[in-house]
CSV table of C-alpha atoms and ligand atoms in Angstrom, one decimal:
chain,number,residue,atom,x,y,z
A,1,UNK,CA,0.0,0.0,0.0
A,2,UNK,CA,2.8,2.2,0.9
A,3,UNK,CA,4.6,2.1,-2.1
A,4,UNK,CA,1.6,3.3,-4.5
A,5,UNK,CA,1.3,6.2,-1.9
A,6,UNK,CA,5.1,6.9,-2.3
A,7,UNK,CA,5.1,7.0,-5.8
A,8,UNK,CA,2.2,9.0,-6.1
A,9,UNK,CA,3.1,11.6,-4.1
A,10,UNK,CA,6.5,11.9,-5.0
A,11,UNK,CA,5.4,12.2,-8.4
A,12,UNK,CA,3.1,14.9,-7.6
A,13,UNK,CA,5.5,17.2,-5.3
A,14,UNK,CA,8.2,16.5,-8.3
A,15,UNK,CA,5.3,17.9,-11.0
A,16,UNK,CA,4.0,21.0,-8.8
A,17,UNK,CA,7.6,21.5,-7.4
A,18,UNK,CA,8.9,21.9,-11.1
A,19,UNK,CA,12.2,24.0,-11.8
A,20,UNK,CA,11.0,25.8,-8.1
A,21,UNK,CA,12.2,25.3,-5.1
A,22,UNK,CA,10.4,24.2,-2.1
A,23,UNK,CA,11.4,24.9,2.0
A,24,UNK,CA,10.1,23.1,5.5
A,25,UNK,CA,10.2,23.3,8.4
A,26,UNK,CA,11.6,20.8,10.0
A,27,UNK,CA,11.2,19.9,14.1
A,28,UNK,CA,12.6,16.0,14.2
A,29,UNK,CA,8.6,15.0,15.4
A,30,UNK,CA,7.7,12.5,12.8
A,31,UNK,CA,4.7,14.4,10.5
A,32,UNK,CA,7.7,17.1,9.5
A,33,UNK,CA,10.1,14.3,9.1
A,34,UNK,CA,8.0,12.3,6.9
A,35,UNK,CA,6.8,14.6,4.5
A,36,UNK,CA,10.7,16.0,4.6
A,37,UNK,CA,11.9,12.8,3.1
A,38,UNK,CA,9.2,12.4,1.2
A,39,UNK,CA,9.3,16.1,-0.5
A,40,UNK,CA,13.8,14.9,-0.8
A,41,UNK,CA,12.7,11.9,-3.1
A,42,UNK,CA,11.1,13.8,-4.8
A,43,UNK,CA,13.2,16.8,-5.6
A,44,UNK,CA,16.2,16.4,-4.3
A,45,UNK,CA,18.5,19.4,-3.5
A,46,UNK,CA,15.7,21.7,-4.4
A,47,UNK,CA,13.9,21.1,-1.1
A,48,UNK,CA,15.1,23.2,1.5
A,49,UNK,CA,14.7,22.4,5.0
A,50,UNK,CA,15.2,24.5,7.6
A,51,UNK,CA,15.6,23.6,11.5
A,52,UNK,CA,14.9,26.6,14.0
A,53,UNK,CA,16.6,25.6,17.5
A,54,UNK,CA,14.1,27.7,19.7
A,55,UNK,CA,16.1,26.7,22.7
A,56,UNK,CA,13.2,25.0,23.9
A,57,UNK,CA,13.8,21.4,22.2
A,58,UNK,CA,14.6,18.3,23.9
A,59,UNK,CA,17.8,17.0,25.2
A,60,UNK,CA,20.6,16.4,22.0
A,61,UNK,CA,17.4,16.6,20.0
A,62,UNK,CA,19.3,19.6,17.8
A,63,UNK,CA,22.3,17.5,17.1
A,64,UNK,CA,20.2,14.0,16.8
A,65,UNK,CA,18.4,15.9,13.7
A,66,UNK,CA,21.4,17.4,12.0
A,67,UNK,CA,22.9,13.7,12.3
A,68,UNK,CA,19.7,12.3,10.8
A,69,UNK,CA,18.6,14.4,8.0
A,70,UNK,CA,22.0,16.0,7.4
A,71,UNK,CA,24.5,13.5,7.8
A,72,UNK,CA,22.6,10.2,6.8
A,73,UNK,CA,19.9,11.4,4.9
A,74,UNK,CA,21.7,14.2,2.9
A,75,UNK,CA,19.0,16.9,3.0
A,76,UNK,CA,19.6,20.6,1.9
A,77,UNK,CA,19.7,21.6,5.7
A,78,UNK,CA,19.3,25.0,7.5
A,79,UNK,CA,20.4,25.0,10.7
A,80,UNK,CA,19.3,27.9,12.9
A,81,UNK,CA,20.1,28.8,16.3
A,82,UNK,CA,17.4,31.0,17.4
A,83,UNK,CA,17.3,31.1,20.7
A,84,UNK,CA,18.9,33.7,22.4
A,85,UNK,CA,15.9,35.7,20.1
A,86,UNK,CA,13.2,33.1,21.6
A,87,UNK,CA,14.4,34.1,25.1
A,88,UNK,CA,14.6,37.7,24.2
A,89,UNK,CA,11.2,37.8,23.5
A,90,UNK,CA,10.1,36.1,26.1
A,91,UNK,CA,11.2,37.6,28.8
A,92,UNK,CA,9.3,38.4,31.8
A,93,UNK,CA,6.1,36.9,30.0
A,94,UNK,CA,4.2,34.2,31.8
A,95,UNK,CA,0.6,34.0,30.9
A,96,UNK,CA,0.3,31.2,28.8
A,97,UNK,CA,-1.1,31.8,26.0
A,98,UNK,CA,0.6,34.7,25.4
A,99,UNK,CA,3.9,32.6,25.6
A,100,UNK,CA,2.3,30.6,22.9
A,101,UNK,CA,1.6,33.4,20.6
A,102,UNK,CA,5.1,34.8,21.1
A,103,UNK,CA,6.9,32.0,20.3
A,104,UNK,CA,4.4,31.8,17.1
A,105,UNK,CA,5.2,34.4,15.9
A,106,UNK,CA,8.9,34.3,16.4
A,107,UNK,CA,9.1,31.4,14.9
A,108,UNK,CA,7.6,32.7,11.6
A,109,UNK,CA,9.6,35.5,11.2
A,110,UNK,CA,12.5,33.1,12.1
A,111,UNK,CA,11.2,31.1,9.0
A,112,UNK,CA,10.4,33.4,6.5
A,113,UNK,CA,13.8,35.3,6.9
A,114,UNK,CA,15.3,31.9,5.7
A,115,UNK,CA,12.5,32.1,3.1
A,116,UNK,CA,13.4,34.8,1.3
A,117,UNK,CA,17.1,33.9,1.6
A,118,UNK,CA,16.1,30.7,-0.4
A,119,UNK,CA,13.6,32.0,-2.6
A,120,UNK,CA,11.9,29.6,-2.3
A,121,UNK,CA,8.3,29.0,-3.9
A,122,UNK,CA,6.4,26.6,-2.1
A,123,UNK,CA,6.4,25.4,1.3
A,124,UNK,CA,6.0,22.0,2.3
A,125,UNK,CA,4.4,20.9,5.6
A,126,UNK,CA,3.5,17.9,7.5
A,127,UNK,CA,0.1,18.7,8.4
A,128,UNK,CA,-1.7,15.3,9.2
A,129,UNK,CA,-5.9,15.3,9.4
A,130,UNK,CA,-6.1,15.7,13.0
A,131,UNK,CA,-4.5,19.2,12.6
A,132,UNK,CA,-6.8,20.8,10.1
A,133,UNK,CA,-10.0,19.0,11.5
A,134,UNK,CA,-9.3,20.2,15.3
A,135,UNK,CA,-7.4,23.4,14.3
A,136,UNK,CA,-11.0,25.1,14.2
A,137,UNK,CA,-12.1,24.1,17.6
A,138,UNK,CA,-8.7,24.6,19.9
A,139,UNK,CA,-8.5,25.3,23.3
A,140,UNK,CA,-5.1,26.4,23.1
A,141,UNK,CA,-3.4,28.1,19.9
A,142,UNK,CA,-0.7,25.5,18.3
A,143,UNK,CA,1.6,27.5,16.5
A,144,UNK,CA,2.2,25.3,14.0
A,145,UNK,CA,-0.6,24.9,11.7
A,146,UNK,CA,-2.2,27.5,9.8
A,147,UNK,CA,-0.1,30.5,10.6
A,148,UNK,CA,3.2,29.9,8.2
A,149,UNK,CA,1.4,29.4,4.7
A,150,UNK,CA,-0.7,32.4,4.9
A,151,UNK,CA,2.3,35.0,5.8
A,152,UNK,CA,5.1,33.2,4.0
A,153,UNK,CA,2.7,33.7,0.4
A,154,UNK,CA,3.9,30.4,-1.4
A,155,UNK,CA,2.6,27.4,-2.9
A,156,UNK,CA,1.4,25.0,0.0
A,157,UNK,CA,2.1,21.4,-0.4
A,158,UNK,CA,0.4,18.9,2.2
A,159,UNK,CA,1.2,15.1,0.9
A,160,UNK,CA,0.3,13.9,4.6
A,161,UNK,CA,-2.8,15.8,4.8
A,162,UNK,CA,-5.5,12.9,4.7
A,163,UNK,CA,-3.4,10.7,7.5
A,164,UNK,CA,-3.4,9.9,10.4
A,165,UNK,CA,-0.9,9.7,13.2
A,166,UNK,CA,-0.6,5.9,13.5
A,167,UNK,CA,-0.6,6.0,9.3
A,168,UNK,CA,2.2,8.8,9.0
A,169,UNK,CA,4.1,6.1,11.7
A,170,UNK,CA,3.8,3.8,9.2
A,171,UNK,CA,5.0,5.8,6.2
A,172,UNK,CA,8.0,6.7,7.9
A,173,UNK,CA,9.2,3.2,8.8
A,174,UNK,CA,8.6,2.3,5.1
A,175,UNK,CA,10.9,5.5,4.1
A,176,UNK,CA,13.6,4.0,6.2
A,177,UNK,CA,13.3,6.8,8.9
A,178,UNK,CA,15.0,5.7,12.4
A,179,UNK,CA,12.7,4.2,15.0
A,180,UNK,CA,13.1,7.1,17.7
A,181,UNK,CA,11.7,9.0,15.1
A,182,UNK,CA,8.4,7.1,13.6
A,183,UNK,CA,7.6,5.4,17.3
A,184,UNK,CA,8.3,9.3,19.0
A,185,UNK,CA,6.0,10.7,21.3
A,186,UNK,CA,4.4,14.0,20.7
A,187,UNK,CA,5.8,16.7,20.8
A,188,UNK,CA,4.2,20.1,20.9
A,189,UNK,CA,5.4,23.1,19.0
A,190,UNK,CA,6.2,25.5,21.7
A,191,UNK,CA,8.2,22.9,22.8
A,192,UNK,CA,9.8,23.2,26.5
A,193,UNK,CA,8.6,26.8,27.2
A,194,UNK,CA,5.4,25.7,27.8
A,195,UNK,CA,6.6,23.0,30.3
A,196,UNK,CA,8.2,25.9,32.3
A,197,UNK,CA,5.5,27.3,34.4
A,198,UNK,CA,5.7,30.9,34.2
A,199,UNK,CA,8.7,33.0,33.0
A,200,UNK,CA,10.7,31.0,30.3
A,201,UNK,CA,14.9,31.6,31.2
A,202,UNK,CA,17.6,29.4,29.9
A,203,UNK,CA,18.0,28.0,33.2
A,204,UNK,CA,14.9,27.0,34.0
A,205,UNK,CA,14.3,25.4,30.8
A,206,UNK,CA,17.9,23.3,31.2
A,207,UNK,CA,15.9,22.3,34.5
A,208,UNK,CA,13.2,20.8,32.7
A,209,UNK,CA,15.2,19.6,30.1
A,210,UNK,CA,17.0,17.5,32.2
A,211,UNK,CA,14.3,16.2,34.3
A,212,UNK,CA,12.3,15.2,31.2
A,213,UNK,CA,15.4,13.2,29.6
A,214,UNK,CA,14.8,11.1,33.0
A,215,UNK,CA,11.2,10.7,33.0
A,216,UNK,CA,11.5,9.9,29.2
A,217,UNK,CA,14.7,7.3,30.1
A,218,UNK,CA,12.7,5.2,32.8
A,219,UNK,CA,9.8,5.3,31.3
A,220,UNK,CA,11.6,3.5,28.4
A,221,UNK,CA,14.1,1.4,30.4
A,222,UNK,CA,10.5,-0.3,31.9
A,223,UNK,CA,9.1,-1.1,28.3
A,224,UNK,CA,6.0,1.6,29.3
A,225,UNK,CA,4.8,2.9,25.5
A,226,UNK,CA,2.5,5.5,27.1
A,227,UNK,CA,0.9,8.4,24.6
A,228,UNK,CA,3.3,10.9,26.4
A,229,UNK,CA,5.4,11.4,29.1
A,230,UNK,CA,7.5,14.1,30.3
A,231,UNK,CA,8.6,16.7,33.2
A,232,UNK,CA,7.2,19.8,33.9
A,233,UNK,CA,8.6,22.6,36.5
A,234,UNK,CA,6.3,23.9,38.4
A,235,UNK,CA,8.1,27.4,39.7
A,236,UNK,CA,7.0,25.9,43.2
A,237,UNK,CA,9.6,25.8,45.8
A,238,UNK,CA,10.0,23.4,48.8
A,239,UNK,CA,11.5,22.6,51.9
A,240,UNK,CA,13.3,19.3,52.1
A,241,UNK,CA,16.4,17.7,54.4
A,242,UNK,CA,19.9,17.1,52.5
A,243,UNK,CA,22.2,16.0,55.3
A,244,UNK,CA,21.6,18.0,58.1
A,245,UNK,CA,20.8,20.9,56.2
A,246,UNK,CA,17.6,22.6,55.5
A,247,UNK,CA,17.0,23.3,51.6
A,248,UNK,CA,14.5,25.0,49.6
A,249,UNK,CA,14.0,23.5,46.4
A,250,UNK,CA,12.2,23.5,43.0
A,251,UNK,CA,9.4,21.1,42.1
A,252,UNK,CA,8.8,18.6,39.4
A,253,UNK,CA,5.5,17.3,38.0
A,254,UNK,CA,5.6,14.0,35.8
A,255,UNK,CA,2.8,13.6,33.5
A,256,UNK,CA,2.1,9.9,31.9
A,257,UNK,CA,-0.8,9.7,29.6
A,258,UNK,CA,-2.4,7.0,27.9
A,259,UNK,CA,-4.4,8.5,24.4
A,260,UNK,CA,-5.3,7.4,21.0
A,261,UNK,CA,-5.6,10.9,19.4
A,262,UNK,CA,-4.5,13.3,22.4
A,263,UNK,CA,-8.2,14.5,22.6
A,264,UNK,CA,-9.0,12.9,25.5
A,265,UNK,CA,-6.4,11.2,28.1
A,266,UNK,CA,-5.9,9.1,31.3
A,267,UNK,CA,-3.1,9.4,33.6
A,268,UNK,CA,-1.0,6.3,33.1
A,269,UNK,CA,-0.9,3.6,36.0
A,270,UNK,CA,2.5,3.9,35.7
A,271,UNK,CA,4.3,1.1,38.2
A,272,UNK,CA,5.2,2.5,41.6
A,273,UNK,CA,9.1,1.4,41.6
A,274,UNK,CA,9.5,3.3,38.0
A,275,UNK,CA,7.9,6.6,39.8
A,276,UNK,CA,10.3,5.9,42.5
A,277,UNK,CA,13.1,5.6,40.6
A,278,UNK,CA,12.2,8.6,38.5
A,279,UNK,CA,11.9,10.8,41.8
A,280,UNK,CA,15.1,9.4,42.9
A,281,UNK,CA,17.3,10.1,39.7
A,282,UNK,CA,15.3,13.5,39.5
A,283,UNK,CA,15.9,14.8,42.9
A,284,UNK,CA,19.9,13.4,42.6
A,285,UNK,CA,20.9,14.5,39.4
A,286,UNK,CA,19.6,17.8,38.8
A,287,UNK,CA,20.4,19.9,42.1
A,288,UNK,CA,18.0,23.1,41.9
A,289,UNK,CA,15.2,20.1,42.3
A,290,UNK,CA,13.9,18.6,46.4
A,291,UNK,CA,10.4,17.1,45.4
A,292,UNK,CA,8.8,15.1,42.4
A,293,UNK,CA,5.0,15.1,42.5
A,294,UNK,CA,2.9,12.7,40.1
A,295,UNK,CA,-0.1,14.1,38.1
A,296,UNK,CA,-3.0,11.8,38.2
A,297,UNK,CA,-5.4,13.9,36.5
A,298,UNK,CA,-7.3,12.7,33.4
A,299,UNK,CA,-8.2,15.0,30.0
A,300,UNK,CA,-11.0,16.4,30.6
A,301,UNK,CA,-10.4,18.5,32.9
A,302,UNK,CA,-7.1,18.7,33.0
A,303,UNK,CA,-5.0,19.1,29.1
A,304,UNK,CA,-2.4,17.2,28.6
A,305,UNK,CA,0.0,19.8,28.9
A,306,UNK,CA,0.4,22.6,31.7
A,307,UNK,CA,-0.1,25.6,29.4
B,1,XMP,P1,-3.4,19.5,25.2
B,1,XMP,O1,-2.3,20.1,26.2
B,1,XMP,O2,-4.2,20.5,24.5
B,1,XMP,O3,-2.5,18.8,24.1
B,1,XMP,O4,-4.2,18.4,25.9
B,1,XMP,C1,-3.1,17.8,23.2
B,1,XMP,C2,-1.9,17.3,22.4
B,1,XMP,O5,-1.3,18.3,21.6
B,1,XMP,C3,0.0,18.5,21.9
B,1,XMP,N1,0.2,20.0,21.8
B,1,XMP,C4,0.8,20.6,20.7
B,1,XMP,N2,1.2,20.1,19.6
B,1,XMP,N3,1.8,22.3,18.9
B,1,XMP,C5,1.7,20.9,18.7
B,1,XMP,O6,2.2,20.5,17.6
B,1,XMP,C6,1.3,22.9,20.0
B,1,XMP,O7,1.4,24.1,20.1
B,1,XMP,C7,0.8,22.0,21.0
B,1,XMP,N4,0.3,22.2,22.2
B,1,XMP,C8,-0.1,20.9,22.7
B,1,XMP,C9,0.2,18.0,23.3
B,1,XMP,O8,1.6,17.6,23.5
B,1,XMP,C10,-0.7,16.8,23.3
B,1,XMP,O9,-0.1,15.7,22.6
């Protein structure tokens, strides 16, 4: 089935695509990484692809994609480190949403800037069903559908737009894309700056960013394949004992949710030992944190993320 879709599409990115050139924007989650490799059978050195390091990304995850899609792969790649202009921007801010739209809009000037240095003349983007079906009705604003094609002014092209997650999982495998990347969990846009309760600095995000490498580790290590799971710092500090000493430290909430489409979620009965275990390496590797709280709430109410 996969190879008739391959061809097809590929042939049609090739035909619009022409003598052009096409760019995208490329995170590492696997709906950009699919319809990258996809759009680079197609046309080669005339796709563009263009990474934006936000600051905000996971743990190695800027040099894991550079080794992917660079080194192995071979595509045109655009490597930008924006994020001493992400923090700029953000400083001081803390309502959520407003985070949100900052880093929107950062991002798409981030983008287009590398746009125009390519002139390029169609965009290529790895928007799956789910995102233009719920785009309409969201409760928070994602920042990554919708708001690129309409500034940027080029020819859109969507060959994943009438998949859906566990399809695009499939399509990657069959493209020969690594397994962290088509078994991944989500990912969302904003990235670690909205996992940062309140005012987004460089060192709280290293925080978090170190905390979620752990929750992400055990979580593995214990053969666990939940929806999502990952660290979030609360800006809460509390007392705790080290030695003799009094200390007054930053908290961590885990999240672990089960989902099929991330509309709806439960909080994952994850085994007691691996939340122990995650507490203990949290609370002994990363020093600014004394406490690791679990969050059993279920979507609804509660979203999957804080923010
Ligand atoms: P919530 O927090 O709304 O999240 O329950 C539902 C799913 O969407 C992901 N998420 C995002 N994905 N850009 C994305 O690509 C975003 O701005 C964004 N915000 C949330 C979230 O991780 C969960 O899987």
């Amino acid at each position: 089935m996969w190879e008739n879709f391959i061809e097809e599409k590929v042939g049609e990115i090739r035909e619009t695509v022409g003598d052009g050139k096409a760019i995208i924007a490329l995170s590492g989650g696997v709906d950009s990484s699919t319809a990258a490799i996809l759009a680079h059978r197609a046309i080669g050195g005339k796709l563009h692809a263009v990474f934006v390091n936000t600051g905000f990304m996971r743990k190695n995850e800027p040099e894991f994609v550079v080794k992917t899609f660079h080194d192995e792969f071979g595509l045109n790649l655009h490597y930008v480190d924006a994020s001493d202009r992400f923090f700029a921007e953000l400083k001081g801010v803390t309502e959520p949403e407003e985070k949100r739209r900052i880093i929107g809009r950062v991002f798409i000037e981030v983008f287009e800037e590398v746009a125009k240095d390519v002139d390029a003349d169609f965009l290529i983007q790895g928007t799956i069903a789910p995102d233009w079906i719920e785009s309409r009705g969201r409760i928070k604003s994602h920042h990554n559908v919708g708001g690129l094609p309409e500034k940027l002014n080029l020819g859109l092209i969507e060959p994943l737009r009438d998949l859906y997650k566990d399809e695009v999982r499939e399509l990657a495998r069959e493209l020969g894309l690594p397994e962290k990347i088509y078994n991944r969990m989500p990912f969302p846009g904003p990235g670690l700056a909205i996992r940062v309760l309140g005012e987004v600095t460089p060192k709280r995000v290293a925080v978090v960013r170190e905390a979620n490498a752990i929750v992400e580790d055990e979580i593995e290590r214990a053969g666990l394949e939940p929806w999502q799971a990952f660290a979030v710092l609360l800006g809460v500090r509390t007392v705790g004992v080290q030695g003799d000493i009094r200390v007054y430290k930053e908290t961590i909430a885990v999240r672990v949710v089960e989902s099929l489409d991330g509309m709806t979620a439960n909080a994952m009965a994850v085994p007691f030992n691996v939340l122990q275990k995650i507490a203990f390496r949290i609370t002994s590797e990363i020093p600014q944190v004394g406490r690791v709280l679990y969050d059993i709430t279920n979507k609804p109410p509660a979203t999957i993320e804080f923010e």
